[in-house]
PDB file of C-alpha atoms in Angstrom:
ATOM      1  CA  MET A   1       0.047  -0.045   0.167  1.00 94.00           C
ATOM      2  CA  GLU A   2       1.545   3.448  -1.012  1.00 96.00           C
ATOM      3  CA  THR A   3       1.672   6.003   1.702  1.00 97.00           C
ATOM      4  CA  ILE A   4       1.317   9.603   0.503  1.00 97.00           C
ATOM      5  CA  GLU A   5       2.194  12.225   2.823  1.00 97.00           C
ATOM      6  CA  LEU A   6       0.268  15.426   2.264  1.00 97.00           C
ATOM      7  CA  ALA A   7       0.903  19.062   3.219  1.00 95.00           C
ATOM      8  CA  ASP A   8      -0.441  20.167   6.752  1.00 95.00           C
ATOM      9  CA  GLY A   9      -0.299  16.587   8.029  1.00 96.00           C
ATOM     10  CA  GLY A  10      -2.690  14.757   5.587  1.00 96.00           C
ATOM     11  CA  ILE A  11      -2.121  11.126   4.804  1.00 97.00           C
ATOM     12  CA  LEU A  12      -3.555   9.286   2.040  1.00 97.00           C
ATOM     13  CA  LEU A  13      -3.199   5.385   1.634  1.00 97.00           C
ATOM     14  CA  TYR A  14      -3.703   4.199  -1.749  1.00 98.00           C
ATOM     15  CA  GLU A  15      -3.860   0.393  -3.145  1.00 98.00           C
ATOM     16  CA  HIS A  16      -5.074   0.242  -6.583  1.00 97.00           C
ATOM     17  CA  ALA A  17      -5.759  -3.521  -6.518  1.00 96.00           C
ATOM     18  CA  PHE A  18      -6.716  -4.081  -2.878  1.00 98.00           C
ATOM     19  CA  ILE A  19      -9.620  -6.392  -3.747  1.00 98.00           C
ATOM     20  CA  PRO A  20      -8.982  -9.037  -6.333  1.00 98.00           C
ATOM     21  CA  PRO A  21     -11.207  -8.700  -9.479  1.00 97.00           C
ATOM     22  CA  GLU A  22     -13.293 -12.042  -8.917  1.00 98.00           C
ATOM     23  CA  ILE A  23     -14.001 -10.860  -5.261  1.00 98.00           C
ATOM     24  CA  ALA A  24     -14.800  -7.376  -6.384  1.00 98.00           C
ATOM     25  CA  ASP A  25     -17.137  -8.664  -8.968  1.00 98.00           C
ATOM     26  CA  ARG A  26     -19.188 -10.496  -6.492  1.00 98.00           C
ATOM     27  CA  TYR A  27     -19.238  -7.566  -4.124  1.00 98.00           C
ATOM     28  CA  LEU A  28     -20.262  -5.194  -6.884  1.00 98.00           C
ATOM     29  CA  ALA A  29     -23.281  -7.402  -7.580  1.00 98.00           C
ATOM     30  CA  SER A  30     -24.241  -8.017  -4.158  1.00 98.00           C
ATOM     31  CA  LEU A  31     -24.283  -4.359  -3.179  1.00 98.00           C
ATOM     32  CA  ARG A  32     -26.128  -3.365  -6.451  1.00 96.00           C
ATOM     33  CA  ASN A  33     -29.115  -6.011  -5.589  1.00 96.00           C
ATOM     34  CA  GLU A  34     -29.066  -5.865  -1.614  1.00 95.00           C
ATOM     35  CA  CYS A  35     -28.613  -2.289  -0.824  1.00 96.00           C
ATOM     36  CA  VAL A  36     -31.566   0.211  -0.567  1.00 94.00           C
ATOM     37  CA  TRP A  37     -30.546   2.995  -2.877  1.00 94.00           C
ATOM     38  CA  GLU A  38     -32.176   6.546  -2.882  1.00 87.00           C
ATOM     39  CA  GLN A  39     -31.488   9.707  -4.651  1.00 79.00           C
ATOM     40  CA  LYS A  40     -31.705  12.531  -2.155  1.00 72.00           C
ATOM     41  CA  PRO A  41     -32.337  16.299  -2.513  1.00 63.00           C
ATOM     42  CA  ALA A  42     -29.369  18.540  -2.895  1.00 64.00           C
ATOM     43  CA  LEU A  43     -28.823  22.333  -2.735  1.00 60.00           C
ATOM     44  CA  PHE A  44     -31.377  24.559  -4.415  1.00 60.00           C
ATOM     45  CA  GLY A  45     -34.176  22.337  -5.371  1.00 65.00           C
ATOM     46  CA  HIS A  46     -31.869  19.696  -7.200  1.00 72.00           C
ATOM     47  CA  MET A  47     -31.500  16.186  -6.522  1.00 65.00           C
ATOM     48  CA  GLN A  48     -27.979  14.552  -5.787  1.00 71.00           C
ATOM     49  CA  PRO A  49     -26.179  13.451  -8.890  1.00 69.00           C
ATOM     50  CA  ARG A  50     -25.935   9.785  -7.778  1.00 84.00           C
ATOM     51  CA  LEU A  51     -27.624   7.308  -5.601  1.00 90.00           C
ATOM     52  CA  THR A  52     -26.650   6.712  -1.939  1.00 90.00           C
ATOM     53  CA  ALA A  53     -27.333   4.262   0.744  1.00 94.00           C
ATOM     54  CA  SER A  54     -26.456   4.230   4.500  1.00 95.00           C
ATOM     55  CA  TYR A  55     -25.446   0.988   6.736  1.00 97.00           C
ATOM     56  CA  GLY A  56     -23.934   0.752  10.036  1.00 97.00           C
ATOM     57  CA  GLU A  57     -24.288   0.021  13.553  1.00 96.00           C
ATOM     58  CA  ALA A  58     -27.803   0.406  15.275  1.00 93.00           C
ATOM     59  CA  GLY A  59     -28.915   3.929  16.040  1.00 91.00           C
ATOM     60  CA  ILE A  60     -25.932   5.854  13.909  1.00 93.00           C
ATOM     61  CA  VAL A  61     -27.124   8.833  12.091  1.00 87.00           C
ATOM     62  CA  TYR A  62     -24.589  10.502   9.450  1.00 85.00           C
ATOM     63  CA  ARG A  63     -25.631  14.331   8.949  1.00 80.00           C
ATOM     64  CA  TYR A  64     -24.352  16.467   6.083  1.00 72.00           C
ATOM     65  CA  SER A  65     -25.621  18.831   3.904  1.00 68.00           C
ATOM     66  CA  GLY A  66     -28.854  19.241   6.058  1.00 72.00           C
ATOM     67  CA  LEU A  67     -29.567  15.547   5.614  1.00 76.00           C
ATOM     68  CA  ASP A  68     -30.002  12.461   8.178  1.00 82.00           C
ATOM     69  CA  ASN A  69     -28.449   9.422   6.892  1.00 84.00           C
ATOM     70  CA  VAL A  70     -29.895   6.698   9.166  1.00 88.00           C
ATOM     71  CA  ALA A  71     -27.881   3.437   9.205  1.00 94.00           C
ATOM     72  CA  ARG A  72     -29.459   0.336   7.881  1.00 96.00           C
ATOM     73  CA  PRO A  73     -28.140  -2.801   9.491  1.00 98.00           C
ATOM     74  CA  TRP A  74     -24.936  -4.020   7.959  1.00 97.00           C
ATOM     75  CA  THR A  75     -25.468  -6.722   5.335  1.00 97.00           C
ATOM     76  CA  ASP A  76     -23.090  -9.733   5.216  1.00 97.00           C
ATOM     77  CA  THR A  77     -21.250  -8.471   2.040  1.00 97.00           C
ATOM     78  CA  MET A  78     -20.721  -5.020   4.081  1.00 96.00           C
ATOM     79  CA  LEU A  79     -19.571  -6.724   6.985  1.00 97.00           C
ATOM     80  CA  GLU A  80     -16.904  -8.625   5.030  1.00 98.00           C
ATOM     81  CA  ILE A  81     -15.598  -5.646   3.075  1.00 98.00           C
ATOM     82  CA  LYS A  82     -15.558  -3.682   6.544  1.00 98.00           C
ATOM     83  CA  ASN A  83     -13.401  -6.470   7.946  1.00 97.00           C
ATOM     84  CA  ARG A  84     -11.008  -6.542   5.201  1.00 97.00           C
ATOM     85  CA  ILE A  85     -10.603  -2.541   5.172  1.00 97.00           C
ATOM     86  CA  GLU A  86     -10.115  -2.781   9.238  1.00 97.00           C
ATOM     87  CA  SER A  87      -7.206  -5.254   8.744  1.00 96.00           C
ATOM     88  CA  VAL A  88      -5.556  -2.344   7.048  1.00 95.00           C
ATOM     89  CA  HIS A  89      -6.287   0.739   9.049  1.00 93.00           C
ATOM     90  CA  GLY A  90      -9.191   1.923  11.501  1.00 91.00           C
ATOM     91  CA  LYS A  91     -12.245   0.775  13.100  1.00 95.00           C
ATOM     92  CA  TYR A  92     -15.790   1.983  11.429  1.00 97.00           C
ATOM     93  CA  ASN A  93     -19.465   1.949  12.693  1.00 96.00           C
ATOM     94  CA  TYR A  94     -20.925   3.425   9.581  1.00 96.00           C
ATOM     95  CA  CYS A  95     -20.522   3.213   5.798  1.00 97.00           C
ATOM     96  CA  LEU A  96     -22.235   5.677   3.190  1.00 94.00           C
ATOM     97  CA  LEU A  97     -22.222   4.328  -0.369  1.00 96.00           C
ATOM     98  CA  ASN A  98     -22.396   6.098  -3.390  1.00 93.00           C
ATOM     99  CA  ARG A  99     -23.640   4.685  -6.561  1.00 95.00           C
ATOM    100  CA  TYR A 100     -22.497   6.682  -9.582  1.00 92.00           C
ATOM    101  CA  ARG A 101     -24.731   5.131 -12.519  1.00 92.00           C
ATOM    102  CA  ASP A 102     -22.571   6.571 -15.416  1.00 92.00           C
ATOM    103  CA  GLY A 103     -20.265   9.562 -16.107  1.00 93.00           C
ATOM    104  CA  ALA A 104     -22.771  12.081 -15.636  1.00 88.00           C
ATOM    105  CA  ASP A 105     -22.990  11.271 -11.758  1.00 90.00           C
ATOM    106  CA  SER A 106     -20.452  13.035  -9.731  1.00 89.00           C
ATOM    107  CA  MET A 107     -19.590  14.187  -6.255  1.00 88.00           C
ATOM    108  CA  GLY A 108     -18.503  18.002  -5.867  1.00 88.00           C
ATOM    109  CA  TRP A 109     -15.690  19.250  -3.822  1.00 93.00           C
ATOM    110  CA  HIS A 110     -16.047  18.669  -0.227  1.00 90.00           C
ATOM    111  CA  ALA A 111     -14.435  17.577   2.983  1.00 91.00           C
ATOM    112  CA  ASP A 112     -15.714  15.031   5.330  1.00 88.00           C
ATOM    113  CA  ASP A 113     -14.919  17.220   8.357  1.00 87.00           C
ATOM    114  CA  GLU A 114     -18.140  17.017  10.521  1.00 84.00           C
ATOM    115  CA  PRO A 115     -17.135  17.117  14.250  1.00 79.00           C
ATOM    116  CA  GLU A 116     -18.676  13.922  15.308  1.00 83.00           C
ATOM    117  CA  MET A 117     -16.500  11.918  12.425  1.00 82.00           C
ATOM    118  CA  GLY A 118     -13.272  10.362  13.288  1.00 83.00           C
ATOM    119  CA  ASN A 119     -10.222  11.172  11.216  1.00 88.00           C
ATOM    120  CA  VAL A 120      -9.882   8.032   9.091  1.00 94.00           C
ATOM    121  CA  ILE A 121     -12.214   7.163   6.194  1.00 95.00           C
ATOM    122  CA  GLY A 122     -11.864   3.930   4.236  1.00 97.00           C
ATOM    123  CA  SER A 123     -13.051   4.231   0.606  1.00 97.00           C
ATOM    124  CA  LEU A 124     -13.382   1.541  -1.676  1.00 98.00           C
ATOM    125  CA  SER A 125     -14.261   1.658  -5.253  1.00 98.00           C
ATOM    126  CA  LEU A 126     -15.949  -1.087  -7.101  1.00 98.00           C
ATOM    127  CA  GLY A 127     -16.849  -0.938 -10.677  1.00 98.00           C
ATOM    128  CA  ALA A 128     -15.791   1.587 -13.315  1.00 97.00           C
ATOM    129  CA  THR A 129     -12.588   3.458 -12.985  1.00 97.00           C
ATOM    130  CA  ARG A 130     -13.246   7.146 -12.138  1.00 97.00           C
ATOM    131  CA  LYS A 131     -10.794  10.107 -11.193  1.00 97.00           C
ATOM    132  CA  PHE A 132     -10.544  10.641  -7.522  1.00 97.00           C
ATOM    133  CA  ARG A 133      -9.063  14.115  -7.298  1.00 98.00           C
ATOM    134  CA  ILE A 134      -7.924  16.034  -3.847  1.00 98.00           C
ATOM    135  CA  ARG A 135      -6.911  19.735  -3.506  1.00 98.00           C
ATOM    136  CA  HIS A 136      -5.236  21.620  -0.861  1.00 98.00           C
ATOM    137  CA  ASN A 137      -7.654  24.296   0.661  1.00 97.00           C
ATOM    138  CA  GLU A 138      -4.971  27.255   0.466  1.00 97.00           C
ATOM    139  CA  SER A 139      -2.287  26.359  -1.992  1.00 97.00           C
ATOM    140  CA  LYS A 140      -4.788  24.724  -4.472  1.00 97.00           C
ATOM    141  CA  GLN A 141      -2.424  21.917  -5.044  1.00 96.00           C
ATOM    142  CA  THR A 142      -4.227  19.246  -6.821  1.00 97.00           C
ATOM    143  CA  MET A 143      -3.711  15.450  -7.243  1.00 97.00           C
ATOM    144  CA  SER A 144      -5.526  12.737  -9.187  1.00 97.00           C
ATOM    145  CA  PHE A 145      -5.842   8.815  -8.346  1.00 98.00           C
ATOM    146  CA  PRO A 146      -7.635   6.246 -10.343  1.00 97.00           C
ATOM    147  CA  ALA A 147     -10.168   4.761  -8.397  1.00 98.00           C
ATOM    148  CA  GLY A 148     -10.631   1.571 -10.004  1.00 97.00           C
ATOM    149  CA  HIS A 149     -12.511  -1.887  -9.361  1.00 98.00           C
ATOM    150  CA  GLY A 150     -11.233  -3.009  -6.180  1.00 98.00           C
ATOM    151  CA  THR A 151      -9.171   0.213  -5.423  1.00 98.00           C
ATOM    152  CA  LEU A 152      -8.879   1.254  -1.502  1.00 98.00           C
ATOM    153  CA  ILE A 153      -7.909   4.859  -0.493  1.00 98.00           C
ATOM    154  CA  LEU A 154      -7.674   5.658   3.217  1.00 97.00           C
ATOM    155  CA  MET A 155      -7.770   9.333   4.133  1.00 97.00           C
ATOM    156  CA  ALA A 156      -6.108  10.008   7.592  1.00 96.00           C
ATOM    157  CA  GLY A 157      -4.466  12.579   9.539  1.00 95.00           C
ATOM    158  CA  THR A 158      -5.161  16.164   9.034  1.00 96.00           C
ATOM    159  CA  MET A 159      -6.616  15.467   5.409  1.00 96.00           C
ATOM    160  CA  GLN A 160     -10.279  16.623   5.988  1.00 95.00           C
ATOM    161  CA  GLN A 161      -9.138  19.672   7.675  1.00 95.00           C
ATOM    162  CA  PHE A 162      -6.734  20.979   4.929  1.00 97.00           C
ATOM    163  CA  TRP A 163      -7.740  19.209   1.699  1.00 97.00           C
ATOM    164  CA  LYS A 164     -10.926  18.654  -0.130  1.00 97.00           C
ATOM    165  CA  HIS A 165     -11.902  15.660  -2.330  1.00 97.00           C
ATOM    166  CA  HIS A 166     -14.206  14.865  -5.333  1.00 96.00           C
ATOM    167  CA  ILE A 167     -15.299  12.486  -8.275  1.00 94.00           C
ATOM    168  CA  PRO A 168     -15.838  14.962 -11.440  1.00 95.00           C
ATOM    169  CA  LYS A 169     -18.218  14.149 -13.975  1.00 94.00           C
ATOM    170  CA  THR A 170     -16.912  12.957 -17.205  1.00 94.00           C
ATOM    171  CA  ALA A 171     -17.788  12.888 -20.953  1.00 94.00           C
ATOM    172  CA  VAL A 172     -16.225   9.602 -21.460  1.00 92.00           C
ATOM    173  CA  LYS A 173     -18.739   6.688 -21.737  1.00 95.00           C
ATOM    174  CA  VAL A 174     -18.121   4.735 -18.311  1.00 95.00           C
ATOM    175  CA  ASP A 175     -20.045   1.953 -16.397  1.00 96.00           C
ATOM    176  CA  GLU A 176     -21.483   1.976 -13.081  1.00 96.00           C
ATOM    177  CA  ARG A 177     -19.302   2.334 -10.191  1.00 97.00           C
ATOM    178  CA  ILE A 178     -20.207   1.897  -6.295  1.00 97.00           C
ATOM    179  CA  ASN A 179     -18.056   3.790  -3.815  1.00 97.00           C
ATOM    180  CA  LEU A 180     -18.266   2.577   0.026  1.00 98.00           C
ATOM    181  CA  THR A 181     -16.720   5.078   2.511  1.00 96.00           C
ATOM    182  CA  PHE A 182     -16.414   3.700   6.015  1.00 97.00           C
ATOM    183  CA  ARG A 183     -16.412   5.964   8.886  1.00 95.00           C
ATOM    184  CA  HIS A 184     -16.466   5.935  12.599  1.00 95.00           C
ATOM    185  CA  ILE A 185     -19.295   8.133  13.858  1.00 93.00           C
ATOM    186  CA  GLN A 186     -18.984   9.480  17.530  1.00 86.00           C
ATOM    187  CA  THR A 187     -22.512   8.913  19.497  1.00 78.00           C
ATOM    188  CA  ASN A 188     -23.649  10.942  22.358  1.00 64.00           C
ATOM    189  CA  PRO A 189     -23.201   8.546  25.460  1.00 47.00           C
TER     190      PRO A 189
END
């Protein structure tokens, strides 16, 4: 696994082929069929340009952009993936899944810096390869990584405080992609 030390204490761990293709194929088919997918509202009355699903431990709610994402119980497939990622780094109690149906589906520049979230996010890509881009908040330094079928990206350190990331639209014809972002959400005692 490649470790990339970023400015201001950010750390990005990158493994292009973390999950072997035959296992990644099984995960993609399972998640496509088993998960409850929704298209949620975004700003200014538009809909988010992707589908989402929320899974995790009982009682976990992830709030962002004015939306509550209530975790459904883990599926067997998700627990298997979670265990694989935790064997590398982190402990997670929640996963937000994003389903990009084609190149028109995207995720804008953002940081996962909500106060209740830990500083490690495990991101697994399944399906079509898309560009995962990061940009430093002040210097505007930008880096790009191919997020392909079975790619694992771990974002850690101070990355969410000093860097933003996104998945841009593409005019190139691409097939579906599902991205799982595992997090640890702090709960009130």
